[in-house]
XYZ file of C-alpha atoms in Angstrom:
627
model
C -13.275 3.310 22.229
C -10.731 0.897 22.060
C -9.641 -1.547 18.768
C -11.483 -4.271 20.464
C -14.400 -2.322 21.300
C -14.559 -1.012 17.644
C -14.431 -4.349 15.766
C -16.946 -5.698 18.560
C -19.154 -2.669 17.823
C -18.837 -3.280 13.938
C -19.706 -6.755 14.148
C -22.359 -6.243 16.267
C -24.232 -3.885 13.722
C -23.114 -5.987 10.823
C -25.156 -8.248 12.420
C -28.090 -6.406 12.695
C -28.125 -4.907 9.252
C -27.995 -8.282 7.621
C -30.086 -11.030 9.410
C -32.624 -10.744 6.820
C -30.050 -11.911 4.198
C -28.226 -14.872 6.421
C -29.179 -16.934 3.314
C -26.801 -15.380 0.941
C -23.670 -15.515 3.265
C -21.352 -18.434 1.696
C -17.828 -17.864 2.684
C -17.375 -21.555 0.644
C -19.814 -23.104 2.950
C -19.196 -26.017 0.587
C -15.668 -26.341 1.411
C -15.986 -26.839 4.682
C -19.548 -28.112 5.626
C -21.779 -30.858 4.025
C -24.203 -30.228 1.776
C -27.348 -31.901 3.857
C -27.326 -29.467 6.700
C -30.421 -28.483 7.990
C -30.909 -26.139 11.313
C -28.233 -23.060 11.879
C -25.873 -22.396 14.861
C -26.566 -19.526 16.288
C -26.285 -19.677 20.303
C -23.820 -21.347 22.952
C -19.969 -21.729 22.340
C -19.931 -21.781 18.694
C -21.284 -18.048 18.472
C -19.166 -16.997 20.797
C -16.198 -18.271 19.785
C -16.707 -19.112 15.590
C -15.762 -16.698 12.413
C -19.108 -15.096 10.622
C -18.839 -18.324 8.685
C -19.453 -20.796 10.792
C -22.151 -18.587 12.720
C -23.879 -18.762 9.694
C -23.191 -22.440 9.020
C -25.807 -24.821 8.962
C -25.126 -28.125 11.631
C -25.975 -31.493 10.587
C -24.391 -34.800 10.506
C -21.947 -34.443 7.603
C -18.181 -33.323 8.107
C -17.068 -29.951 9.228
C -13.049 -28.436 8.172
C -12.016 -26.354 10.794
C -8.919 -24.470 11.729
C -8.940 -24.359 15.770
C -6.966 -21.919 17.455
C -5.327 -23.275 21.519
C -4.684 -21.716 24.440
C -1.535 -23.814 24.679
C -0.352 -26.609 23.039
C -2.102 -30.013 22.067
C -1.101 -31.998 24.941
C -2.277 -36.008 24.002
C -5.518 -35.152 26.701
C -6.639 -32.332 24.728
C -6.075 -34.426 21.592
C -7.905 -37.132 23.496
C -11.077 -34.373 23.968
C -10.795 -33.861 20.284
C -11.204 -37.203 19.330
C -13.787 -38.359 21.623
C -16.003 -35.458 19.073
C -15.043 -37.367 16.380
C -12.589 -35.285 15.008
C -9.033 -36.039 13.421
C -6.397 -33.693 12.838
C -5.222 -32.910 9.602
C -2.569 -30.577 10.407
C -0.665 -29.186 13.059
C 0.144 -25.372 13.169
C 2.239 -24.819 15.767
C 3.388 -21.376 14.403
C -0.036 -19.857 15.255
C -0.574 -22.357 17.959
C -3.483 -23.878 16.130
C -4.634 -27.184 14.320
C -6.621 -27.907 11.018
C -9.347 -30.808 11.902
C -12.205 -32.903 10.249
C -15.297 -33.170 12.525
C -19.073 -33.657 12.845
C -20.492 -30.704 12.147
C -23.312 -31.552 14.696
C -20.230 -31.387 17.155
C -19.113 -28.001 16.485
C -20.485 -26.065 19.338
C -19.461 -29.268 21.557
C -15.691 -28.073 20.083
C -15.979 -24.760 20.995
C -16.901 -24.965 24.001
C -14.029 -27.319 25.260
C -11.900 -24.701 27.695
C -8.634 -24.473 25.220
C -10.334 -23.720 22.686
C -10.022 -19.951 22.366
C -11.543 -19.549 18.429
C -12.863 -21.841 14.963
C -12.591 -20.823 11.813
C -14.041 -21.950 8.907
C -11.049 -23.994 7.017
C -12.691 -22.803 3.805
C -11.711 -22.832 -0.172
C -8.513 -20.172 -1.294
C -8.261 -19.315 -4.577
C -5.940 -17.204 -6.797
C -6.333 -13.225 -7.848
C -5.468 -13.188 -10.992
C 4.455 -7.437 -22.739
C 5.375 -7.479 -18.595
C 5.562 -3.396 -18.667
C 8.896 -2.458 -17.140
C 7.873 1.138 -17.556
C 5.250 1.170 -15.055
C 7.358 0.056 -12.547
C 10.301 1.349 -13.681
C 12.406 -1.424 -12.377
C 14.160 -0.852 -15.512
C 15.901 2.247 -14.058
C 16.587 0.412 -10.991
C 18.620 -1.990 -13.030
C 20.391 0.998 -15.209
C 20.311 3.382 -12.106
C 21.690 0.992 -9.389
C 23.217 -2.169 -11.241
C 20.702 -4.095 -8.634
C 18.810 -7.500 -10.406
C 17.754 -9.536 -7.109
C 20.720 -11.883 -7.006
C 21.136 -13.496 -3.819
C 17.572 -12.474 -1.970
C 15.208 -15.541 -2.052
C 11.305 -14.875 -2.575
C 8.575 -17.391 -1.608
C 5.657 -17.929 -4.034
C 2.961 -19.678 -1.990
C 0.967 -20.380 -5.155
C 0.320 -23.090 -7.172
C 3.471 -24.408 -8.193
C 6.773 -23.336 -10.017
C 7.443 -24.848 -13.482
C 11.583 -24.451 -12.515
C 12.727 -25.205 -15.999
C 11.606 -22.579 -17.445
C 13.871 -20.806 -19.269
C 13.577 -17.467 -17.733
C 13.908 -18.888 -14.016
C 17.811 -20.524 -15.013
C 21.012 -19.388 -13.829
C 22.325 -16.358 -15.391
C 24.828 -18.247 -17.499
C 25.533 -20.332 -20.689
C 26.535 -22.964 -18.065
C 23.096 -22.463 -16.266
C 20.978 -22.528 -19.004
C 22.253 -25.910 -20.038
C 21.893 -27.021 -16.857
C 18.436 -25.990 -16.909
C 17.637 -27.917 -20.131
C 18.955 -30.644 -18.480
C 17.119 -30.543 -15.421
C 19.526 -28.566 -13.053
C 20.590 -24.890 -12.614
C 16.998 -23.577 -11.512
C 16.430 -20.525 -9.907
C 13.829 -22.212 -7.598
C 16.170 -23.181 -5.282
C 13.941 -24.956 -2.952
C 10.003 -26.180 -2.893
C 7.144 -28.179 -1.296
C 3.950 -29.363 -2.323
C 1.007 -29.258 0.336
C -1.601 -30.477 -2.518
C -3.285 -34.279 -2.762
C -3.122 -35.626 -6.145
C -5.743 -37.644 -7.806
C -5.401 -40.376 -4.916
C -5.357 -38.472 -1.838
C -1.387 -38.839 -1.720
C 0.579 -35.900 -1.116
C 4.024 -35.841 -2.599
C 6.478 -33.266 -1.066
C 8.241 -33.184 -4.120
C 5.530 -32.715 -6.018
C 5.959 -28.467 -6.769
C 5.319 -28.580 -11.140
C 2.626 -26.083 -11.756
C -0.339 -27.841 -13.477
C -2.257 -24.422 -13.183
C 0.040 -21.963 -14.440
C -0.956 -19.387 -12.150
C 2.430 -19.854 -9.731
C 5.261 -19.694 -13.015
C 3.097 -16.603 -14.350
C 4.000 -15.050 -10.630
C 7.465 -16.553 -10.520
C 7.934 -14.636 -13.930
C 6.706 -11.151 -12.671
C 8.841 -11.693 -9.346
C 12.309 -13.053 -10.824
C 12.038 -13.566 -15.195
C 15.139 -13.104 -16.471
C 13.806 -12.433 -20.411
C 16.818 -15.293 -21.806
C 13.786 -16.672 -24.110
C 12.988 -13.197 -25.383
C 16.646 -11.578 -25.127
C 18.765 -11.782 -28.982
C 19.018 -10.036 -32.278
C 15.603 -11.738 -33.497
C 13.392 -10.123 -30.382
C 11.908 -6.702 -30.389
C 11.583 -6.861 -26.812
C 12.746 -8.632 -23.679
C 10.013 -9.914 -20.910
C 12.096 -9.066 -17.510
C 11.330 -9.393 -14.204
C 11.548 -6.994 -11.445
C 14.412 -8.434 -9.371
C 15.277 -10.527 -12.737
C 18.031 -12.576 -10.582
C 16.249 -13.500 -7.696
C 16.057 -16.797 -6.147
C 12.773 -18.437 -5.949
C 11.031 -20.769 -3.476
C 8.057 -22.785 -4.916
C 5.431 -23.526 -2.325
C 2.333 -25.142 -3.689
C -0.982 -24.770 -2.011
C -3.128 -24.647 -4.552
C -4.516 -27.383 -7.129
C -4.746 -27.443 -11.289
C -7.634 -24.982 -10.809
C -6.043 -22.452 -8.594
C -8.199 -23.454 -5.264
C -6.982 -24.842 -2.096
C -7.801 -25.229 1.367
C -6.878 -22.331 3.926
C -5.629 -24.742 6.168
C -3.150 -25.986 2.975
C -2.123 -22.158 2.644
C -1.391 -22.467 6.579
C 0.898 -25.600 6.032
C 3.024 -23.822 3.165
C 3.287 -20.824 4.865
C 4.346 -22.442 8.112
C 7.418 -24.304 6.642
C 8.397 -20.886 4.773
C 8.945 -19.823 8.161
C 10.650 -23.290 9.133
C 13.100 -22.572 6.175
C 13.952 -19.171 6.119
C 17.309 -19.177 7.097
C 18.475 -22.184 5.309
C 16.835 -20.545 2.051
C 17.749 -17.045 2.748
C 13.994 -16.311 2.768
C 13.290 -12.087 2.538
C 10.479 -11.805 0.633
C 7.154 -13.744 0.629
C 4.454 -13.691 -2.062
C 0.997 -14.264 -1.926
C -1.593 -13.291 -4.892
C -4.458 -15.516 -3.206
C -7.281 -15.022 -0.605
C -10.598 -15.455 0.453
C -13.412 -13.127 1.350
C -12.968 -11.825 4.688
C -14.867 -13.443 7.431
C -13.946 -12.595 10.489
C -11.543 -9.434 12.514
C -7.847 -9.816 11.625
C -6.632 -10.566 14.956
C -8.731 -14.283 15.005
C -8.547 -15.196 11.029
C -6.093 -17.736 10.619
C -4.373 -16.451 7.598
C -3.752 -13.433 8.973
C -2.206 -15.188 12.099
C -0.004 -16.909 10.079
C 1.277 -14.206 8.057
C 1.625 -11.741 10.774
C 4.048 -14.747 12.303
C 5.928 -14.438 8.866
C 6.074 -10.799 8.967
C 7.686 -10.893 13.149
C 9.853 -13.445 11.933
C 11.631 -10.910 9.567
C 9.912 -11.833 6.380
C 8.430 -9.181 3.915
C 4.895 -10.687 3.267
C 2.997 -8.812 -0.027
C -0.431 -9.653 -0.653
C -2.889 -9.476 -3.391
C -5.742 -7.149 -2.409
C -8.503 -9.089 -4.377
C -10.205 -8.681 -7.491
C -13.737 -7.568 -6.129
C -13.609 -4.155 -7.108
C -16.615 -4.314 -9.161
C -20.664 -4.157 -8.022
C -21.970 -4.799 -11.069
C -21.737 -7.880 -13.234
C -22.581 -5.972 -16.483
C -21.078 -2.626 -17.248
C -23.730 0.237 -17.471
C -23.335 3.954 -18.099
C -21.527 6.168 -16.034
C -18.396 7.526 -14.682
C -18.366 5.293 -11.123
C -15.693 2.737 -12.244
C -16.594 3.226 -15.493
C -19.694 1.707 -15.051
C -19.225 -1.151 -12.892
C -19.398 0.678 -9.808
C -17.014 0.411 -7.037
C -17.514 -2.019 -4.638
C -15.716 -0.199 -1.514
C -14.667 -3.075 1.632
C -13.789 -5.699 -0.622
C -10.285 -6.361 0.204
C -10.239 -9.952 0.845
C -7.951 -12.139 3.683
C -4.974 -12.079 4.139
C -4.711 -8.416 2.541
C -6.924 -7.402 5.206
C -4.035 -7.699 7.827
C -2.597 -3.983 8.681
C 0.931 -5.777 8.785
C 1.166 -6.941 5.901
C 1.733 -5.143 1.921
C -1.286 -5.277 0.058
C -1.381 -4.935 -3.967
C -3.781 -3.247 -6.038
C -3.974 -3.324 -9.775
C -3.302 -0.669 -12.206
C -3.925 -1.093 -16.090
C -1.956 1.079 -18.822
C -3.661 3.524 -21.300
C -0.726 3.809 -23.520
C 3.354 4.032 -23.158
C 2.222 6.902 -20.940
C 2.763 6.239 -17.476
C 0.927 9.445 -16.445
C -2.571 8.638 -17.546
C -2.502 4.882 -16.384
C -5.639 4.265 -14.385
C -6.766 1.850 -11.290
C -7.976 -1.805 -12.893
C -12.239 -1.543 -12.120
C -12.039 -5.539 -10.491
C -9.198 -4.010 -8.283
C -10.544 -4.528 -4.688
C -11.099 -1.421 -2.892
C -10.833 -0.623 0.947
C -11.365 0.111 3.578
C -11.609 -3.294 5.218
C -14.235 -5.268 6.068
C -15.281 -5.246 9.688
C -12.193 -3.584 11.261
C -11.957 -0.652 8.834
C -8.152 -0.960 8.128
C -6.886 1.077 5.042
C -6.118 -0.661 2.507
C -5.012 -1.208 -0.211
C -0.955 0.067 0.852
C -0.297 0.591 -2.684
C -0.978 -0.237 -6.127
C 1.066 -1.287 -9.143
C 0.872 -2.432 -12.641
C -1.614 -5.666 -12.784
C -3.728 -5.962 -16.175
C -3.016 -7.745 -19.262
C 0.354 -8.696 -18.065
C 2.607 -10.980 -20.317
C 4.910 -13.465 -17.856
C 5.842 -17.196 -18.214
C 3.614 -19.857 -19.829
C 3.125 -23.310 -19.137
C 2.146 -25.293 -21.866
C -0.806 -27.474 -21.289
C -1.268 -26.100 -18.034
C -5.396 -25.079 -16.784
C -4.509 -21.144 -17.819
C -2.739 -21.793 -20.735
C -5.808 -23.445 -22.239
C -8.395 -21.802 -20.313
C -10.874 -19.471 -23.093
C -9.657 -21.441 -25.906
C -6.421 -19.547 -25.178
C -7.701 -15.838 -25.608
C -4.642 -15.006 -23.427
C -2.022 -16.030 -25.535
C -0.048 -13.057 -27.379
C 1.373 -13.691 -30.952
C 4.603 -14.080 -31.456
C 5.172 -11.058 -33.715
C 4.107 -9.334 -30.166
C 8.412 -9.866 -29.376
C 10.368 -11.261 -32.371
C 11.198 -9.480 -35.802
C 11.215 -12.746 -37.230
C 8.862 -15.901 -36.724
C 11.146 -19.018 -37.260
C 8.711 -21.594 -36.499
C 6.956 -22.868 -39.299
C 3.105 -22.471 -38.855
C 3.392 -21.072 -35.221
C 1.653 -18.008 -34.868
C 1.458 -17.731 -30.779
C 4.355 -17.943 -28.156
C 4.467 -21.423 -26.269
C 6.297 -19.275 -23.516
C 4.720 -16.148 -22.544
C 0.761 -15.439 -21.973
C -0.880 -12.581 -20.321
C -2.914 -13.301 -17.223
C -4.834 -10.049 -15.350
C -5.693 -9.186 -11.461
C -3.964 -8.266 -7.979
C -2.406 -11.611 -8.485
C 0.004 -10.171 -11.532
C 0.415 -6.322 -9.208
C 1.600 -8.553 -5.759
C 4.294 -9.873 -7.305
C 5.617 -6.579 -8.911
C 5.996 -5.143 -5.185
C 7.292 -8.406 -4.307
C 9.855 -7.437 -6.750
C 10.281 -4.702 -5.563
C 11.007 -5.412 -2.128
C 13.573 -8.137 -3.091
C 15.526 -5.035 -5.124
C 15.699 -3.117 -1.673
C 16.695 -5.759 0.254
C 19.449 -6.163 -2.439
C 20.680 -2.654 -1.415
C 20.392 -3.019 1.857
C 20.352 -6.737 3.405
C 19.134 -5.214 6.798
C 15.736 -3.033 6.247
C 12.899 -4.462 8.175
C 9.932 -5.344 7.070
C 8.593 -2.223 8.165
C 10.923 -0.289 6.887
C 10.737 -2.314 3.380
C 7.038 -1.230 3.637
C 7.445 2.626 4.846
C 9.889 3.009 1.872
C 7.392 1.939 -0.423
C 4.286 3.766 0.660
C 5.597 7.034 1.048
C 8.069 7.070 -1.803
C 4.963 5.761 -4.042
C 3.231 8.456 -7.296
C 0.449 9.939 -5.327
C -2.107 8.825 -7.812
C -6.171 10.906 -8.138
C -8.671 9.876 -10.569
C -9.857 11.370 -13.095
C -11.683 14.256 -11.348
C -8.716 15.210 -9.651
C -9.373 13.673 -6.333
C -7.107 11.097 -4.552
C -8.816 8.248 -3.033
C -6.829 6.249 -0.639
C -9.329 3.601 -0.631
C -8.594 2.879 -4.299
C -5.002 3.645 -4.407
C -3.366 3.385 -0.917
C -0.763 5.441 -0.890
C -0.300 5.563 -4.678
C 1.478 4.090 -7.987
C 4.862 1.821 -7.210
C 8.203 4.000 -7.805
C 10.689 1.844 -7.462
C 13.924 4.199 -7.828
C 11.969 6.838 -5.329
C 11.632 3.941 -3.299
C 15.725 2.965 -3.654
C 16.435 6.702 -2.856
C 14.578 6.688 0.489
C 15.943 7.287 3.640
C 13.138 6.347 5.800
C 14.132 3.998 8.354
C 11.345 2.200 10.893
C 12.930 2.838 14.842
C 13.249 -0.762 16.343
C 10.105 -1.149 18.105
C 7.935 0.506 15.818
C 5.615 -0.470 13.048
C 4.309 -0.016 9.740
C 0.814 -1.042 10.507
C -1.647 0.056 8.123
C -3.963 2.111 10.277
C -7.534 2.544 11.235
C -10.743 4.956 9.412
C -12.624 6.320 12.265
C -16.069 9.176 11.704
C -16.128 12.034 13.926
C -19.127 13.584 14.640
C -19.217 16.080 11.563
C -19.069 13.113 8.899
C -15.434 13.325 8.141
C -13.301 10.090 8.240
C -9.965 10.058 10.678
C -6.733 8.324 9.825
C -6.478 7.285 13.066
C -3.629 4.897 14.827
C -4.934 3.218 17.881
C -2.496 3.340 20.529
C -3.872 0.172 22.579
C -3.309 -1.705 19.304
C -0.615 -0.243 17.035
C 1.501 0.544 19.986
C 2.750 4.242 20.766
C 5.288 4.648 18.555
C 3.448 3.623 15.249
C 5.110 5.442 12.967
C 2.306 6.788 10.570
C 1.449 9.506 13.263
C 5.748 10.309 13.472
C 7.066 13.436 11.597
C 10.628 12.264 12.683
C 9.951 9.426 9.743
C 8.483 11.762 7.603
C 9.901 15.266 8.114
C 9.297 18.190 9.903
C 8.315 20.178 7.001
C 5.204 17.935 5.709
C 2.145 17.133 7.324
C 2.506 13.245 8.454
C 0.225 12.230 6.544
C 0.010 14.211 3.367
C 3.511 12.293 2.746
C 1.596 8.974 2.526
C -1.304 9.259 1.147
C -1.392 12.936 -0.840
C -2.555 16.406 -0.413
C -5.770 15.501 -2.340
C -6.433 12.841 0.121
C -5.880 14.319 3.134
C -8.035 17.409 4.291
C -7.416 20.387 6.366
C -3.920 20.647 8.488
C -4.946 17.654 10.019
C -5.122 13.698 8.974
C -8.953 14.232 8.010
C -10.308 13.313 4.923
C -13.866 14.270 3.501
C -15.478 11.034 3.473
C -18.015 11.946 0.369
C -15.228 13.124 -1.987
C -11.608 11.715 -0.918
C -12.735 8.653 0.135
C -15.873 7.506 -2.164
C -15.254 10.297 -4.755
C -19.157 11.199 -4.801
C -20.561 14.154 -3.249
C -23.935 12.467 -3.268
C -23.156 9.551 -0.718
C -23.449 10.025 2.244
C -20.529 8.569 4.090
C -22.384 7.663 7.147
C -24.591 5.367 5.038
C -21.640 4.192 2.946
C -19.173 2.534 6.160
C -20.616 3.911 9.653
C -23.764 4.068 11.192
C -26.658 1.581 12.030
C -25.955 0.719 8.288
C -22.804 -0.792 8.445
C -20.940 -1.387 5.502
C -22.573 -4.587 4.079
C -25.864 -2.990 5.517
C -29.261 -2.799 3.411
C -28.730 0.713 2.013
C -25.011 0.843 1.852
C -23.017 1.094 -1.320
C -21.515 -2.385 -0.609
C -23.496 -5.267 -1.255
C -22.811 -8.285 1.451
C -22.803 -11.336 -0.499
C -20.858 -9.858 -2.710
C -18.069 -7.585 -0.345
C -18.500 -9.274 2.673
C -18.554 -13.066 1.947
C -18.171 -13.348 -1.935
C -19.528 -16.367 -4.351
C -16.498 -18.784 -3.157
C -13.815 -18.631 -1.102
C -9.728 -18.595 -0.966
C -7.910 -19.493 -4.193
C -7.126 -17.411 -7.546
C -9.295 -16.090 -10.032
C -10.122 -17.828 -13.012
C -12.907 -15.173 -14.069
C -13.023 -14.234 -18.012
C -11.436 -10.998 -16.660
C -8.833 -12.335 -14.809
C -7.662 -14.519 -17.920
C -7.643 -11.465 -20.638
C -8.189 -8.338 -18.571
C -9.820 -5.037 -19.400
C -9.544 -2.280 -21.896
């Protein structure tokens, strides 16, 4: 069976395993559709050609957001066709040949059916993932090890803003900072805003983070510590390429949401701008649940067109990791269960990096354990695994912006004391720092790969971003839980080691790729890492032992012994994959009960489709973290 024939298959029993619960399925229905719908779309163009989402939608005579992908351009006739549906475009993608429109939603199936139309997707709601610990990444021996600090590699945070006078983000110089304080000398060298105000105005200029999700990322990616570095300061909050230039690109509002078709916009000009801003490295610790295949979502599109264009593109894997709202008893995620095919879009595309989150125990690096919201894989509908890799994500202290939503958010339960980093408090009645808070989720690990990346690129201007990727994943701690067993689901293919990572060799062949591959069940219940030739091309390199050796098994080097059975690229589905001997792994992801089917171990409104849709997390956990 071919890729196609697979994700067709998939669909087709997701389908059938969840008709009786069409109700629940709200990939941000609100965003997109009005509220006074009535009767659902189910046959003719629209069910051919729409996501899940809007084959679920309910028509009616209230306004539809789509993204529409052409065959072709938009000549003015086509335009004209558009128009005469009562639709107006609100933005023009030509970098995934596709444009963002307002419509009737009674004439959605009239849209799809219209000859160049060759997909729809629901333009639905993105939202963000949400003492910086240097010795979980060790970037710290990077630094010490290889002199490297990021200077000269630009990274783009599609987020929700850059506050660029923050002190960290300055030049690295007396001069600089004084230029910062005075409103020049910024590390964000460049920046766009994509977000309406209050009015429905959107200024360009515009990039100030009123959320304070974007400057907490901008921290991770490129802080320099200068507000935490002197005689006064136990310790110093770096970054992982702590001299990188930044690129502010804001998508997302004061709460961390924003429109997927606003994500498309910002991620469009970072491809329109990478060579004037030196552009290597793109960051993205937002999603949405996953609603239709790769190949036809729109984010994926567009960051697939950032990763051919010779842009490293990391992604935050989600923070849906959990199945239970309230922790119970038990060893399965420590009680919350583990919510397997819960990666959310774009993380779900095999090109691109995607983050999961790991949480410290104690200055011990060896008994640090995955974060239980971390989003597991494998993905939803085409089975991809993910996540790539994971890397240090909860409770991390970054930049603060004062007065922003997160800095006040839980009556500022994320806000560390200052005796957390100075020997001596010198402001009179202050007890809590005004410039560093701890924020929690994929959103904080992303950015520490991000990092990363920008650190190898510093080595070596002229890795690809497969290569960037290959270095990563099989240079990465091969990481098992706590009854020994490695789970590639959970931890891709393992903990972030950045100086293994800066000693590897591995270089992609022109031609080839790093595409995260495909889980496939044989007949005897055991689940295949398996690259697809029709898709991945023949010379995907997961399957080459010229990449990794001749004296490892291919795959081993990736992923780990423990995760990989036999000789072969097998792995026990019941114990490598799911870690429980008692589910049966047919039930669990294959079968006539799919993944989000009635018995599996993934609930669909909660996996599948999710409570909202693209943005960053604003959860209790995502603010303070876990224990």
């Amino acid at each position: 069976m071919d890729r196609l024939s697979h994700i067709q298959s998939m669909s087709r029993q997701s389908r059938r395993g969840k008709r009786a619960a069409a109700a629940l399925l709200t990939c941000s229905l609100a965003a997109g559709l009005a509220t006074g719908m009535t009767q659902p779309t189910r046959a003719g163009a629209l069910a051919a050609k729409g996501d899940l989402a809007l084959s679920h939608a309910k028509t009616g005579a209230g306004p539809a957001a789509v993204i529409v992908a052409l065959d072709g351009g938009l000549t003015p006739a086509r335009q004209a066709q558009i128009a005469a549906l009562g639709g107006a475009i609100t933005q023009r993608l030509p970098f995934i040949r596709s444009v963002a429109l307002r419509l009737p939603s009674r004439s959605l199936d009239r849209l799809a059916a219209l000859p160049f139309v060759r997909h729809v997707s629901l333009d639905g709601v993105v939202k963000k993932n949400d003492a910086f610990t240097v010795g979980s990444s060790l970037d710290n021996v990077a630094f010490q090890q290889y002199g490297l600090t990021g200077a000269g590699v630009t990274v783009a945070v599609v987020d929700s803003g850059i506050h660029q006078q923050a002190q960290d983000l300055q030049t690295p110089t007396l001069l600089g900072l004084l230029a910062g304080l005075l409103g020049g000398g910024s590390r964000v060298i460049d920046g766009v805003n994509f977000v309406a105000d209050a009015t429905g105005n959107v200024n360009p200029a515009a990039t100030d983070d009123l959320c304070g999700h974007g400057t907490h990322v901008a921290g991770i990616v490129a802080g320099d510590g200068a507000a935490s570095t002197g005689p006064q300061y136990s310790q110093t909050f770096y970054g992982i390429a702590a001299q990188a230039n930044l690129v502010a690109v804001r998508v997302l509002d004061q709460n961390g949401q924003g429109s997927v078709s606003t994500v498309l916009a910002g991620l469009q000009w970072v491809v329109q701008n990478q060579a004037k801003d030196n552009i290597k490295v793109l960051n993205l610790s937002l999603g949405h649940p996953v609603c239709d295949t790769y190949v036809n979502d729109p984010l994926c599109q567009a960051v697939e067109a950032a990763w051919k264009a010779g842009i490293v593109v990391v992604c935050a894997a989600g923070n849906d990791g959990r199945v239970n709202s309230v922790q119970a008893s038990g060893t399965d995620n420590e009680g919350w269960g583990t919510n397997y095919g819960s990666i959310q879009s774009p993380g779900n595309d095999p090109y691109v990096i995607t983050v999961g989150a790991m949480k410290q125990e104690d200055t011990s690096r060896a008994d640090d354990l995955i974060a239980t919201y971390s989003s597991r894989g494998p993905t939803p509908g085409d089975c991809t695994l993910k996540p790539d890799i994971v890397a240090p994500g909860n409770r991390v202290i970054s930049l603060d912006v004062k007065g922003s939503t997160l800095d006040t958010a839980y009556n500022g339960s994320n806000q560390i004391p200052l005796s957390t980093y100075m020997y001596l408090n010198k402001k009179k009645g202050a007890q809590t720092s005004d410039l560093y808070f701890r924020l929690s989720g994929t959103s904080m690990a992303s950015p520490v790969v991000a990092g990363a990346a920008a650190l190898l690129l510093l080595q070596n201007p002229n890795l690809s971003p497969d290569t960037i990727k290959a270095r990563l994943m099989i240079s990465a701690d091969k990481w098992v839980n706590a009854q020994g067993m490695g789970d590639p689901c959970t931890y891709g293919a393992g903990y972030l080691d950045i100086p293994a990572a800066l000693q590897s060799t591995v270089t992609v062949p022109a031609g080839s790729y790093a595409l995260s591959p495909l889980l496939v069940m044989d007949d005897q219940g055991n689940v295949n890492i398996a690259m697809d030739p029709s898709v991945y091309g023949s010379r995907a390199i997961w399957g080459s032992r010229a990449i990794w050796g001749s004296n490892i098994t291919d795959l081993r080097a990736i992923w780990g012994s423990t995760a990989v059975a036999g000789s072969g690229a097998l792995l026990d589905a019941s114990r490598a994959i799911w870690g429980c001997s008692t589910l049966s792994a047919s039930r669990a992801i294959w079968g006539s009960r799919a993944i989000w089917g009635s018995s599996a171990a993934v609930a669909a409104n909660r996996a599948i489709w999710g409570s909202s849709g693209p943005g960053v997390d604003l959860s209790a956990t995502a603010i303070n973290g876990e224990n």
